[in-house]
Tab-separated table of C-alpha atoms in Angstrom:
chain	number	residue	atom	x	y	z
A	926	MET	CA	5.168	-1.956	25.411
A	927	LYS	CA	8.269	-1.574	22.063
A	928	TYR	CA	7.815	-1.352	18.886
A	929	ALA	CA	10.817	-0.039	15.781
A	930	LEU	CA	8.760	2.459	13.772
A	931	TYR	CA	8.412	1.250	10.077
A	932	LEU	CA	7.874	5.161	8.426
A	933	GLY	CA	8.530	4.134	4.548
A	934	CYS	CA	9.166	7.083	1.568
A	935	THR	CA	5.597	8.385	1.346
A	936	THR	CA	4.771	9.524	5.126
A	937	PRO	CA	8.319	11.173	5.778
A	938	ALA	CA	8.087	13.246	2.562
A	939	LYS	CA	4.563	14.135	1.936
A	940	VAL	CA	2.666	13.662	4.643
A	941	LEU	CA	4.305	14.319	8.125
A	942	GLN	CA	1.068	14.973	9.542
A	943	TYR	CA	0.945	11.151	9.840
A	944	GLU	CA	3.842	10.325	11.118
A	945	LEU	CA	3.340	13.492	14.330
A	946	SER	CA	0.157	12.413	14.960
A	947	THR	CA	1.407	8.784	15.217
A	948	ARG	CA	4.095	9.560	17.643
A	949	SER	CA	2.073	11.712	19.774
A	950	VAL	CA	-0.324	9.575	20.100
A	951	CYS	CA	1.906	6.568	20.995
A	952	LYS	CA	4.065	9.048	23.365
A	953	LYS	CA	0.789	9.516	25.620
A	954	LEU	CA	-0.127	5.932	25.433
A	955	GLY	CA	3.355	4.968	26.836
A	956	ILE	CA	4.814	3.111	23.497
A	957	GLU	CA	7.848	3.183	22.827
A	958	LEU	CA	8.767	3.982	19.491
A	959	ILE	CA	12.536	3.328	18.481
A	960	ASP	CA	14.066	4.906	15.133
A	961	LEU	CA	16.744	2.536	12.663
A	962	GLU	CA	18.788	3.989	10.415
A	963	ASP	CA	18.845	1.121	8.750
A	964	PHE	CA	15.230	1.091	6.994
A	965	SER	CA	14.601	1.062	3.761
A	966	CYS	CA	11.597	0.715	0.742
A	967	CYS	CA	9.877	-1.985	1.949
A	968	GLY	CA	10.029	-3.196	-2.070
A	969	SER	CA	6.378	-2.669	-2.871
A	970	ASN	CA	6.329	-0.990	-6.213
A	971	MET	CA	9.923	-2.663	-7.134
A	972	LEU	CA	7.604	-6.130	-7.010
A	973	ASN	CA	5.731	-4.389	-10.138
A	974	ILE	CA	9.580	-5.528	-12.410
A	975	ASP	CA	11.262	-8.206	-10.306
A	976	THR	CA	9.042	-9.806	-7.211
A	977	ASP	CA	12.136	-11.899	-5.107
A	978	GLY	CA	14.191	-8.202	-5.861
A	979	GLY	CA	11.127	-6.649	-3.958
A	980	TRP	CA	10.777	-9.726	-1.172
A	981	ALA	CA	13.609	-9.387	-0.876
A	982	LEU	CA	14.386	-5.365	0.256
A	983	ALA	CA	11.076	-7.251	2.474
A	984	CYS	CA	13.255	-8.994	3.978
A	985	MET	CA	15.964	-7.187	4.404
A	986	ASN	CA	14.186	-4.726	6.423
A	987	LEU	CA	12.815	-7.508	8.481
A	988	ALA	CA	16.585	-8.878	9.322
A	989	VAL	CA	17.329	-5.098	10.293
A	990	ALA	CA	14.460	-5.526	12.368
A	991	GLU	CA	15.249	-8.987	13.678
A	992	ARG	CA	18.802	-8.007	15.050
A	993	ASP	CA	17.765	-5.923	16.711
A	994	GLY	CA	15.122	-7.868	18.396
A	995	LEU	CA	12.472	-5.645	17.940
A	996	ASN	CA	9.020	-5.974	16.087
A	997	ILE	CA	7.906	-3.181	13.246
A	998	MET	CA	5.287	-1.018	13.638
A	999	THR	CA	4.237	0.611	9.868
A	1000	LEU	CA	2.168	2.875	8.969
A	1001	CYS	CA	1.452	2.458	5.353
A	1002	ALA	CA	-1.348	0.163	4.159
A	1003	ALA	CA	0.630	-1.200	1.166
A	1004	CYS	CA	4.672	-1.681	3.243
A	1005	THR	CA	2.458	-3.344	5.813
A	1006	GLY	CA	0.799	-5.669	3.209
A	1007	VAL	CA	4.357	-6.700	1.391
A	1008	LEU	CA	6.175	-6.534	5.081
A	1009	ALA	CA	3.920	-8.990	6.833
A	1010	GLU	CA	3.542	-11.045	3.693
A	1011	ALA	CA	6.964	-11.549	3.223
A	1012	ALA	CA	7.253	-12.613	7.582
A	1013	GLN	CA	4.563	-15.261	6.335
A	1014	MET	CA	6.639	-16.625	3.328
A	1015	VAL	CA	9.767	-16.894	5.386
A	1016	ARG	CA	7.843	-18.716	8.266
A	1017	ASN	CA	5.804	-21.107	6.146
A	1018	ASP	CA	7.546	-21.663	3.210
A	1019	PRO	CA	11.539	-22.735	3.634
A	1020	HIS	CA	13.096	-22.477	-0.604
A	1021	PHE	CA	11.248	-18.711	0.159
A	1022	LYS	CA	13.481	-18.277	3.097
A	1023	GLU	CA	16.343	-19.704	1.989
A	1024	ARG	CA	16.283	-17.955	-1.179
A	1025	MET	CA	15.818	-14.586	0.433
A	1026	ASN	CA	18.850	-14.994	3.087
A	1027	GLY	CA	20.640	-15.778	-0.352
A	1028	HIS	CA	20.418	-12.089	-0.839
A	1029	LEU	CA	20.950	-11.299	2.053
A	1030	GLN	CA	24.078	-13.080	3.281
A	1031	PRO	CA	26.356	-11.463	1.487
A	1032	LEU	CA	25.166	-7.497	3.442
A	1033	GLY	CA	25.873	-9.905	6.547
A	1034	LEU	CA	21.825	-10.069	7.448
A	1035	GLU	CA	19.973	-12.709	7.866
A	1036	CYS	CA	15.678	-12.845	7.760
A	1037	LYS	CA	14.936	-15.595	10.531
A	1038	GLY	CA	10.603	-14.063	10.525
A	1039	GLU	CA	11.145	-14.179	14.427
A	1040	ILE	CA	9.270	-10.457	14.324
A	1041	GLU	CA	5.932	-9.459	14.322
A	1042	VAL	CA	4.787	-6.490	11.901
A	1043	LYS	CA	1.779	-4.379	13.239
A	1044	HIS	CA	0.179	-1.366	11.462
A	1045	VAL	CA	-0.209	1.095	13.922
A	1046	SER	CA	-3.852	0.757	13.739
A	1047	LYS	CA	-3.754	-2.841	14.935
A	1048	VAL	CA	-1.264	-1.637	17.768
A	1049	LEU	CA	-3.296	0.313	19.186
A	1050	TYR	CA	-6.549	-2.604	18.459
A	1051	GLU	CA	-4.646	-4.897	19.983
A	1052	ASP	CA	-2.038	-4.383	22.544
A	1053	VAL	CA	-3.583	-1.394	24.058
A	1054	GLY	CA	-7.289	-2.869	23.574
A	1055	ILE	CA	-9.966	-0.439	22.576
A	1056	ASP	CA	-11.239	-0.642	26.345
A	1057	LYS	CA	-8.001	1.553	28.041
A	1058	LEU	CA	-8.582	3.328	24.914
A	1059	LYS	CA	-11.660	4.508	25.558
A	1060	ASN	CA	-10.791	5.407	29.941
A	1061	ALA	CA	-7.735	7.031	28.062
A	1062	VAL	CA	-10.445	9.842	25.861
A	1063	SER	CA	-10.869	12.610	27.448
A	1064	ARG	CA	-12.666	14.745	24.674
A	1065	ASP	CA	-16.031	13.401	22.875
A	1066	LEU	CA	-16.197	13.806	19.613
A	1067	SER	CA	-19.831	12.996	19.636
A	1068	PRO	CA	-20.483	15.576	17.288
A	1069	LEU	CA	-18.718	14.169	14.611
A	1070	ARG	CA	-20.174	11.919	11.714
A	1071	ILE	CA	-17.193	9.748	9.940
A	1072	ALA	CA	-16.514	8.153	7.623
A	1073	PRO	CA	-14.015	4.913	7.853
A	1074	HIS	CA	-11.794	3.858	5.162
A	1075	TYR	CA	-9.879	0.892	5.896
A	1076	GLY	CA	-7.033	0.861	2.984
A	1077	CYS	CA	-6.913	-2.253	0.268
A	1078	HIS	CA	-3.240	-3.429	2.005
A	1079	TYR	CA	-4.725	-3.073	5.422
A	1080	LEU	CA	-6.857	-6.105	4.665
A	1081	LYS	CA	-5.539	-8.362	2.354
A	1082	PRO	CA	-4.029	-10.285	1.462
A	1083	SER	CA	-5.907	-11.998	4.413
A	1084	PHE	CA	-2.851	-14.424	4.336
A	1085	ALA	CA	-0.982	-11.984	5.862
A	1086	TYR	CA	-3.559	-11.474	7.992
A	1087	PRO	CA	-4.293	-14.915	9.923
A	1088	ASP	CA	-5.904	-13.110	12.524
A	1089	GLY	CA	-6.825	-9.887	11.260
A	1090	ASP	CA	-10.715	-8.348	9.470
A	1091	GLY	CA	-10.303	-10.601	6.724
A	1092	PRO	CA	-11.103	-9.022	3.484
A	1093	GLY	CA	-14.712	-8.326	3.034
A	1094	ASP	CA	-16.502	-7.479	6.559
A	1095	PRO	CA	-13.983	-5.072	8.467
A	1096	HIS	CA	-14.886	-3.493	11.876
A	1097	THR	CA	-11.990	-2.726	13.607
A	1098	LEU	CA	-11.647	0.940	12.135
A	1099	HIS	CA	-15.177	0.870	13.402
A	1100	GLU	CA	-14.506	0.052	16.606
A	1101	LEU	CA	-11.190	2.239	16.443
A	1102	LEU	CA	-13.277	5.393	15.167
A	1103	SER	CA	-17.049	4.380	17.991
A	1104	LEU	CA	-14.177	4.613	21.213
A	1105	THR	CA	-13.729	7.812	20.396
A	1106	GLY	CA	-17.476	8.888	20.575
A	1107	ALA	CA	-17.646	10.149	16.783
A	1108	GLU	CA	-19.659	7.582	14.768
A	1109	PRO	CA	-18.905	5.594	12.511
A	1110	VAL	CA	-20.494	5.716	9.000
A	1111	ASP	CA	-21.063	2.904	6.825
A	1112	TYR	CA	-21.745	3.685	2.699
A	1113	GLU	CA	-21.428	1.244	-0.270
A	1114	ARG	CA	-18.471	2.301	-1.313
A	1115	LEU	CA	-16.138	1.453	2.016
A	1116	LEU	CA	-14.396	-1.194	0.642
A	1117	PHE	CA	-13.019	0.594	-2.829
A	1118	CYS	CA	-9.753	1.218	-3.711
A	1119	CYS	CA	-8.327	4.985	-3.404
A	1120	GLY	CA	-6.048	4.060	-6.867
A	1121	GLY	CA	-2.653	4.643	-5.387
A	1122	LYS	CA	-0.707	2.615	-6.833
A	1123	THR	CA	-1.929	3.685	-10.367
A	1124	PHE	CA	-0.822	7.268	-9.594
A	1125	PRO	CA	2.723	7.059	-11.026
A	1126	ASN	CA	1.165	5.473	-14.057
A	1127	SER	CA	-2.302	6.859	-15.137
A	1128	GLN	CA	-3.700	9.261	-13.901
A	1129	GLY	CA	-7.133	9.337	-15.387
A	1130	HIS	CA	-7.207	6.488	-14.040
A	1131	THR	CA	-6.756	7.507	-10.202
A	1132	PHE	CA	-9.049	10.146	-10.509
A	1133	ASN	CA	-11.613	8.109	-11.600
A	1134	LEU	CA	-11.452	5.480	-8.780
A	1135	VAL	CA	-11.419	8.540	-6.236
A	1136	ASP	CA	-14.569	10.735	-7.866
A	1137	ARG	CA	-16.544	7.321	-7.019
A	1138	LYS	CA	-15.634	7.038	-4.089
A	1139	LEU	CA	-15.758	10.523	-2.695
A	1140	LEU	CA	-19.778	11.092	-4.374
A	1141	ASP	CA	-20.703	8.192	-2.911
A	1142	ILE	CA	-19.139	9.355	0.805
A	1143	ALA	CA	-20.656	13.075	0.222
A	1144	THR	CA	-24.238	11.823	0.079
A	1145	HIS	CA	-23.377	10.565	3.400
A	1146	ASP	CA	-23.092	14.039	5.157
A	1147	VAL	CA	-20.625	13.218	7.678
A	1148	ASP	CA	-17.409	15.347	8.752
A	1149	CYS	CA	-14.828	13.998	7.855
A	1150	ILE	CA	-12.935	10.422	6.354
A	1151	THR	CA	-10.987	9.026	8.749
A	1152	LEU	CA	-8.112	6.290	7.007
A	1153	GLN	CA	-5.009	4.365	7.987
A	1154	CYS	CA	-2.917	4.918	4.787
A	1155	GLN	CA	-1.076	8.161	3.553
A	1156	THR	CA	-0.920	7.291	0.189
A	1157	CYS	CA	-4.723	6.360	-0.083
A	1158	GLY	CA	-4.709	10.210	2.795
A	1159	LEU	CA	-3.243	11.682	-0.570
A	1160	MET	CA	-5.871	10.206	-2.880
A	1161	TYR	CA	-8.827	11.842	-1.253
A	1162	GLY	CA	-6.681	14.956	0.350
A	1163	ALA	CA	-4.584	16.332	-1.754
A	1164	GLN	CA	-6.090	14.642	-4.898
A	1165	GLN	CA	-9.195	16.249	-4.253
A	1166	LYS	CA	-9.031	19.589	-5.446
A	1167	ALA	CA	-7.795	18.108	-9.006
A	1168	VAL	CA	-10.789	15.238	-8.870
A	1169	ARG	CA	-13.549	17.967	-7.630
A	1170	GLU	CA	-12.550	20.431	-10.958
A	1171	LYS	CA	-11.836	17.619	-13.349
A	1172	PHE	CA	-15.140	15.843	-13.064
A	1173	GLY	CA	-17.101	19.838	-11.623
A	1174	ARG	CA	-18.146	18.270	-8.287
A	1175	ASP	CA	-18.817	20.036	-5.390
A	1176	TYR	CA	-17.947	18.322	-2.950
A	1177	SER	CA	-15.185	19.107	-0.157
A	1178	ILE	CA	-14.786	16.570	2.708
A	1179	PRO	CA	-11.846	16.145	4.890
A	1180	VAL	CA	-9.283	13.349	5.352
A	1181	PHE	CA	-7.329	12.993	8.849
A	1182	LEU	CA	-5.392	9.568	9.174
A	1183	TYR	CA	-7.061	7.592	12.377
A	1184	PRO	CA	-3.821	8.582	14.860
A	1185	GLN	CA	-5.231	12.307	14.528
A	1186	ILE	CA	-8.466	11.286	15.433
A	1187	LEU	CA	-7.321	9.570	18.097
A	1188	GLY	CA	-4.765	12.526	19.255
A	1189	LEU	CA	-7.994	14.704	19.918
A	1190	ALA	CA	-10.382	12.685	21.791
A	1191	LEU	CA	-6.343	12.162	24.543
A	1192	GLY	CA	-7.076	15.617	24.413
A	1193	LEU	CA	-3.136	16.022	22.816
A	1194	ASP	CA	-2.732	19.657	20.429
A	1195	PRO	CA	-4.342	19.565	17.142
A	1196	TYR	CA	-1.628	21.550	16.173
A	1197	LYS	CA	1.363	21.331	17.904
A	1198	GLU	CA	0.944	17.615	18.421
A	1199	LEU	CA	-1.269	16.182	16.076
A	1200	GLY	CA	-0.654	18.482	12.485
A	1201	PHE	CA	-3.850	19.384	11.562
A	1202	GLN	CA	-2.751	22.810	10.292
A	1203	MET	CA	-0.780	20.290	7.364
A	1204	SER	CA	-4.491	18.870	6.466
A	1205	TRP	CA	-5.237	18.762	2.321
A	1206	ILE	CA	-8.749	20.389	3.526
A	1207	ASP	CA	-9.980	23.104	5.996
A	1208	PRO	CA	-10.021	21.366	9.623
A	1209	LYS	CA	-11.305	23.974	11.239
A	1210	PRO	CA	-15.851	23.617	10.276
A	1211	MET	CA	-15.086	19.806	11.524
A	1212	LEU	CA	-12.700	20.789	15.060
A	1213	GLU	CA	-15.010	23.960	16.187
A	1214	LYS	CA	-17.820	20.911	16.535
A	1215	ILE	CA	-15.218	19.489	19.133
B	410	MET	CA	-13.329	-8.457	-37.814
B	411	GLU	CA	-10.308	-9.426	-39.176
B	412	LYS	CA	-8.166	-8.028	-35.510
B	413	ARG	CA	-10.260	-10.368	-34.013
B	414	ILE	CA	-9.025	-13.672	-35.293
B	415	ILE	CA	-6.717	-15.360	-33.092
B	416	LYS	CA	-3.907	-17.076	-35.488
B	417	SER	CA	-2.744	-20.676	-33.661
B	418	SER	CA	0.544	-20.029	-35.606
B	419	GLU	CA	1.345	-17.150	-33.828
B	420	LEU	CA	0.675	-18.498	-30.264
B	421	ASP	CA	3.014	-19.723	-27.965
B	422	PRO	CA	1.532	-22.977	-25.850
B	423	GLY	CA	4.499	-23.229	-23.689
B	424	PHE	CA	3.488	-19.512	-22.422
B	425	LYS	CA	1.228	-20.792	-19.408
B	426	ASP	CA	3.640	-22.826	-18.439
B	427	GLU	CA	6.650	-20.417	-18.709
B	428	VAL	CA	4.280	-18.335	-16.269
B	429	ALA	CA	4.097	-21.379	-13.386
B	430	SER	CA	7.135	-21.785	-14.276
B	431	HIS	CA	7.510	-18.426	-11.598
B	432	HIS	CA	6.857	-18.213	-8.212
B	433	GLY	CA	3.227	-16.934	-8.011
B	434	GLY	CA	1.840	-17.880	-11.173
B	435	GLU	CA	1.596	-21.529	-10.357
B	436	ASN	CA	-1.717	-21.863	-10.554
B	437	ILE	CA	-2.966	-20.288	-13.965
B	438	GLN	CA	-3.454	-23.622	-15.107
B	439	ALA	CA	-6.251	-23.766	-12.567
B	440	CYS	CA	-8.832	-20.757	-14.296
B	441	PHE	CA	-11.841	-22.167	-15.483
B	442	SER	CA	-13.216	-18.659	-16.643
B	443	CYS	CA	-15.742	-17.336	-14.307
B	444	ALA	CA	-14.863	-13.941	-14.139
B	445	THR	CA	-15.294	-13.073	-10.512
B	446	CYS	CA	-11.328	-11.724	-10.821
B	447	ALA	CA	-13.516	-8.960	-12.952
B	448	ALA	CA	-16.191	-9.056	-11.583
B	449	GLY	CA	-14.567	-7.770	-8.508
B	450	CYS	CA	-12.147	-5.352	-9.802
B	451	PRO	CA	-12.052	-1.618	-9.859
B	452	ILE	CA	-9.936	-0.838	-12.701
B	453	ASN	CA	-12.338	-3.498	-14.890
B	454	GLU	CA	-15.566	-1.456	-13.709
B	455	ILE	CA	-13.931	2.262	-14.802
B	456	ASP	CA	-11.604	0.272	-17.566
B	457	PRO	CA	-13.911	-2.269	-18.864
B	458	ASN	CA	-10.004	-3.018	-21.661
B	459	PHE	CA	-8.677	-3.905	-18.532
B	460	SER	CA	-10.050	-7.515	-17.848
B	461	PRO	CA	-7.754	-9.847	-16.035
B	462	ILE	CA	-10.195	-13.017	-16.947
B	463	LYS	CA	-9.006	-11.693	-20.765
B	464	ILE	CA	-5.625	-11.396	-20.377
B	465	ALA	CA	-5.994	-15.460	-17.640
B	466	ARG	CA	-7.471	-15.990	-21.363
B	467	LYS	CA	-4.816	-15.231	-23.332
B	468	VAL	CA	-2.051	-16.497	-21.333
B	469	LEU	CA	-3.374	-19.968	-21.737
B	470	LEU	CA	-4.255	-19.257	-25.189
B	471	GLY	CA	-0.296	-18.638	-25.386
B	472	MET	CA	-0.784	-15.289	-27.189
B	473	ARG	CA	2.933	-14.224	-24.948
B	474	LYS	CA	3.481	-11.060	-26.889
B	475	GLU	CA	0.090	-9.550	-27.317
B	476	VAL	CA	0.278	-9.942	-23.139
B	477	LEU	CA	3.518	-8.684	-22.479
B	478	SER	CA	3.681	-5.627	-24.554
B	479	ASP	CA	0.372	-4.466	-24.477
B	480	PRO	CA	0.674	-1.308	-21.753
B	481	ILE	CA	-2.635	-2.228	-20.336
B	482	ILE	CA	-1.340	-4.936	-18.045
B	483	TRP	CA	0.462	-2.157	-15.814
B	484	LEU	CA	-3.005	0.034	-14.435
B	485	CYS	CA	-3.486	-2.867	-11.741
B	486	ALA	CA	-3.871	-0.790	-8.711
B	487	THR	CA	-3.159	-3.920	-6.394
B	488	CYS	CA	-6.271	-3.988	-4.583
B	489	HIS	CA	-6.148	-7.479	-4.196
B	490	SER	CA	-9.757	-8.703	-4.783
B	491	CYS	CA	-9.040	-10.826	-7.770
B	492	TYR	CA	-6.639	-12.787	-4.740
B	493	GLU	CA	-9.242	-13.249	-2.296
B	494	GLU	CA	-12.541	-13.916	-4.911
B	495	CYS	CA	-11.154	-16.572	-6.628
B	496	PRO	CA	-12.938	-19.757	-6.363
B	497	GLN	CA	-9.867	-21.878	-7.813
B	498	ASP	CA	-7.511	-19.836	-6.132
B	499	VAL	CA	-5.680	-18.226	-9.117
B	500	ARG	CA	-3.888	-15.522	-7.147
B	501	PHE	CA	-4.834	-12.919	-10.606
B	502	PHE	CA	-2.704	-10.341	-8.727
B	503	GLU	CA	0.150	-12.208	-8.340
B	504	VAL	CA	0.092	-13.730	-12.531
B	505	LEU	CA	-0.393	-10.735	-13.470
B	506	ASN	CA	3.028	-9.641	-11.474
B	507	VAL	CA	4.695	-12.848	-13.643
B	508	LEU	CA	3.847	-11.370	-16.485
B	509	LYS	CA	4.918	-7.761	-15.762
B	510	ASN	CA	8.275	-8.847	-14.451
B	511	ILE	CA	8.836	-10.837	-17.659
B	512	ALA	CA	7.387	-7.812	-19.687
B	513	ALA	CA	9.789	-5.360	-17.940
B	514	ARG	CA	12.997	-7.812	-18.789
B	515	GLU	CA	11.474	-7.259	-22.492
B	516	GLY	CA	12.146	-3.900	-22.501
B	517	HIS	CA	8.199	-3.321	-21.228
B	518	SER	CA	8.408	-1.185	-18.126
B	519	PRO	CA	6.601	2.259	-17.753
B	520	MET	CA	9.768	4.605	-16.118
B	521	PRO	CA	8.350	5.293	-12.607
B	522	TRP	CA	9.338	1.696	-11.420
B	523	ILE	CA	12.432	2.140	-13.095
B	524	LYS	CA	12.692	5.458	-11.889
B	525	HIS	CA	11.804	4.157	-7.795
B	526	THR	CA	14.154	1.275	-8.701
B	527	ARG	CA	16.777	3.728	-8.658
B	528	SER	CA	15.858	6.073	-5.944
B	529	VAL	CA	15.893	3.474	-3.866
B	530	ARG	CA	19.314	1.624	-4.675
B	531	ASP	CA	20.754	5.018	-4.176
B	532	ILE	CA	19.311	6.945	-1.367
B	533	GLY	CA	17.315	3.921	0.196
B	534	ARG	CA	13.566	5.566	-0.194
B	535	VAL	CA	11.647	6.479	-3.021
B	536	PHE	CA	10.808	10.203	-2.420
B	537	PRO	CA	14.235	11.830	-0.957
B	538	ILE	CA	13.953	13.664	1.891
B	539	ASP	CA	15.233	17.789	0.379
B	540	GLU	CA	16.473	20.840	1.254
B	541	GLU	CA	12.873	21.549	1.858
B	542	VAL	CA	11.350	18.688	2.979
B	543	SER	CA	14.362	18.416	6.005
B	544	LYS	CA	13.109	21.813	6.633
B	545	LYS	CA	9.183	21.114	7.410
B	546	ARG	CA	10.482	18.112	9.713
B	547	GLU	CA	12.612	20.514	11.756
B	548	ASP	CA	9.340	22.652	11.676
B	549	ALA	CA	7.540	19.819	12.667
B	550	GLY	CA	9.701	18.964	16.115
B	551	LEU	CA	10.296	15.410	13.711
B	552	PRO	CA	13.226	13.593	14.260
B	553	PRO	CA	15.924	14.464	10.912
B	554	LEU	CA	16.390	11.358	8.632
B	555	LYS	CA	19.338	10.312	6.100
B	556	ASN	CA	18.901	9.841	2.249
B	557	GLU	CA	21.543	6.746	2.481
B	558	ASN	CA	20.776	3.451	3.404
B	559	ARG	CA	24.312	0.785	3.827
B	560	TYR	CA	21.813	-2.032	2.856
B	561	SER	CA	19.383	-1.226	-0.286
B	562	LYS	CA	22.358	-1.443	-3.507
B	563	GLY	CA	23.538	-4.647	-2.131
B	564	VAL	CA	19.966	-5.953	-2.340
B	565	ILE	CA	19.005	-4.421	-5.754
B	566	GLU	CA	22.555	-5.817	-7.168
B	567	ASN	CA	21.893	-9.196	-5.554
B	568	THR	CA	18.755	-9.815	-7.716
B	569	GLY	CA	16.982	-9.512	-10.920
B	570	LEU	CA	16.652	-5.468	-9.988
B	571	GLY	CA	19.799	-4.771	-10.732
B	572	GLU	CA	19.833	-6.712	-14.011
B	573	ILE	CA	16.671	-4.984	-15.419
B	574	GLU	CA	17.479	-1.285	-13.879
B	575	ARG	CA	20.715	-1.581	-16.274
B	576	GLY	CA	18.243	-2.731	-19.535
B	577	TYR	CA	16.417	1.311	-19.453
B	578	LYS	CA	17.886	4.154	-20.160
């Protein structure tokens, strides 16, 4: 099993615990990750001002991986959505493909739409599989109650994910958590957006979205939130103190990336291999329970 | 009440066709104003001023200037709920991208998106790997990363991104 690791812009600069835990978990499970120095930003934020240019950046990244015959493994939900949607359009829309390659040709690149884009959680769920992951568990996480958060772009647009969860009633992260022994806890605002894309322009809106979700989760007596996108992590984790102060709340909920939780179950070192020392909210109370 | 009167002399009846001529805007005229888009919109829940149905209706009426210059169109969280739930497959998320694209060409983009574009042009990434980050990566045992990319500048210059970015100070 071999993938080109697509880090995106945010994870390698701001959420190193996600990159570290992903590399450690993949190493443990025998998934080979290749770093390609020609990967750039996926183009997600550029879609705001020029969709043609945004998609061209996405297709450039697809072309770079295609050149080496590698499928892409992503970490960020937004990168996943943009790259997977671009790949679908290249495969299904000859006009789109021609226009994109018109942009790439001067750079000596061509995007054929021959590779797959898969989020790390999907690689774990589909390629490794629940049974094999379950058999690899060496540390029981059954004392933990965990609130899952999927991330909008992990599920939508559903067009980008023909065999995905679907937009309305996801289950894969629940299953990925259950296999560790932990209890995934449902809550009313399970699908509510983190607001990450509103953060650069309007933090007031972001904080309001974050607060509504955290207020809901806080009523469910969970040990942590587990999510699969670094931007969602930054909103619920890094911004939690600011949101708490702004609205006068007393919740304090640790936030982790899924490979950190799986890594614990696989017996990896919480700090050296999974980066728990970089947590936004103190992880010790949770770690002491297991 | 005077402000709420829509003057037909100020409308641009060709606006809906302009929007429909862009990739992603094709289905705007299928909207029958059911408001499913607004019902599932998280931004609409916290700020009723952001209303997908209201924006769609304004486009259909031809309120070009009012739509494009209104900062509200930049508030979308890109969650895609409107895209998934619309019974008419209007794909409001994509319609909104078309509106933002046109507005950006006319000087209305918020600066973060311009700055992100410039950063990707120059170093291939939105957030630089500076000295502090490099040190943290090294301490965590992560491989070093570069602040350069041989293709991103070319992509931005070959597409509308370059022209739009040059239109901003």
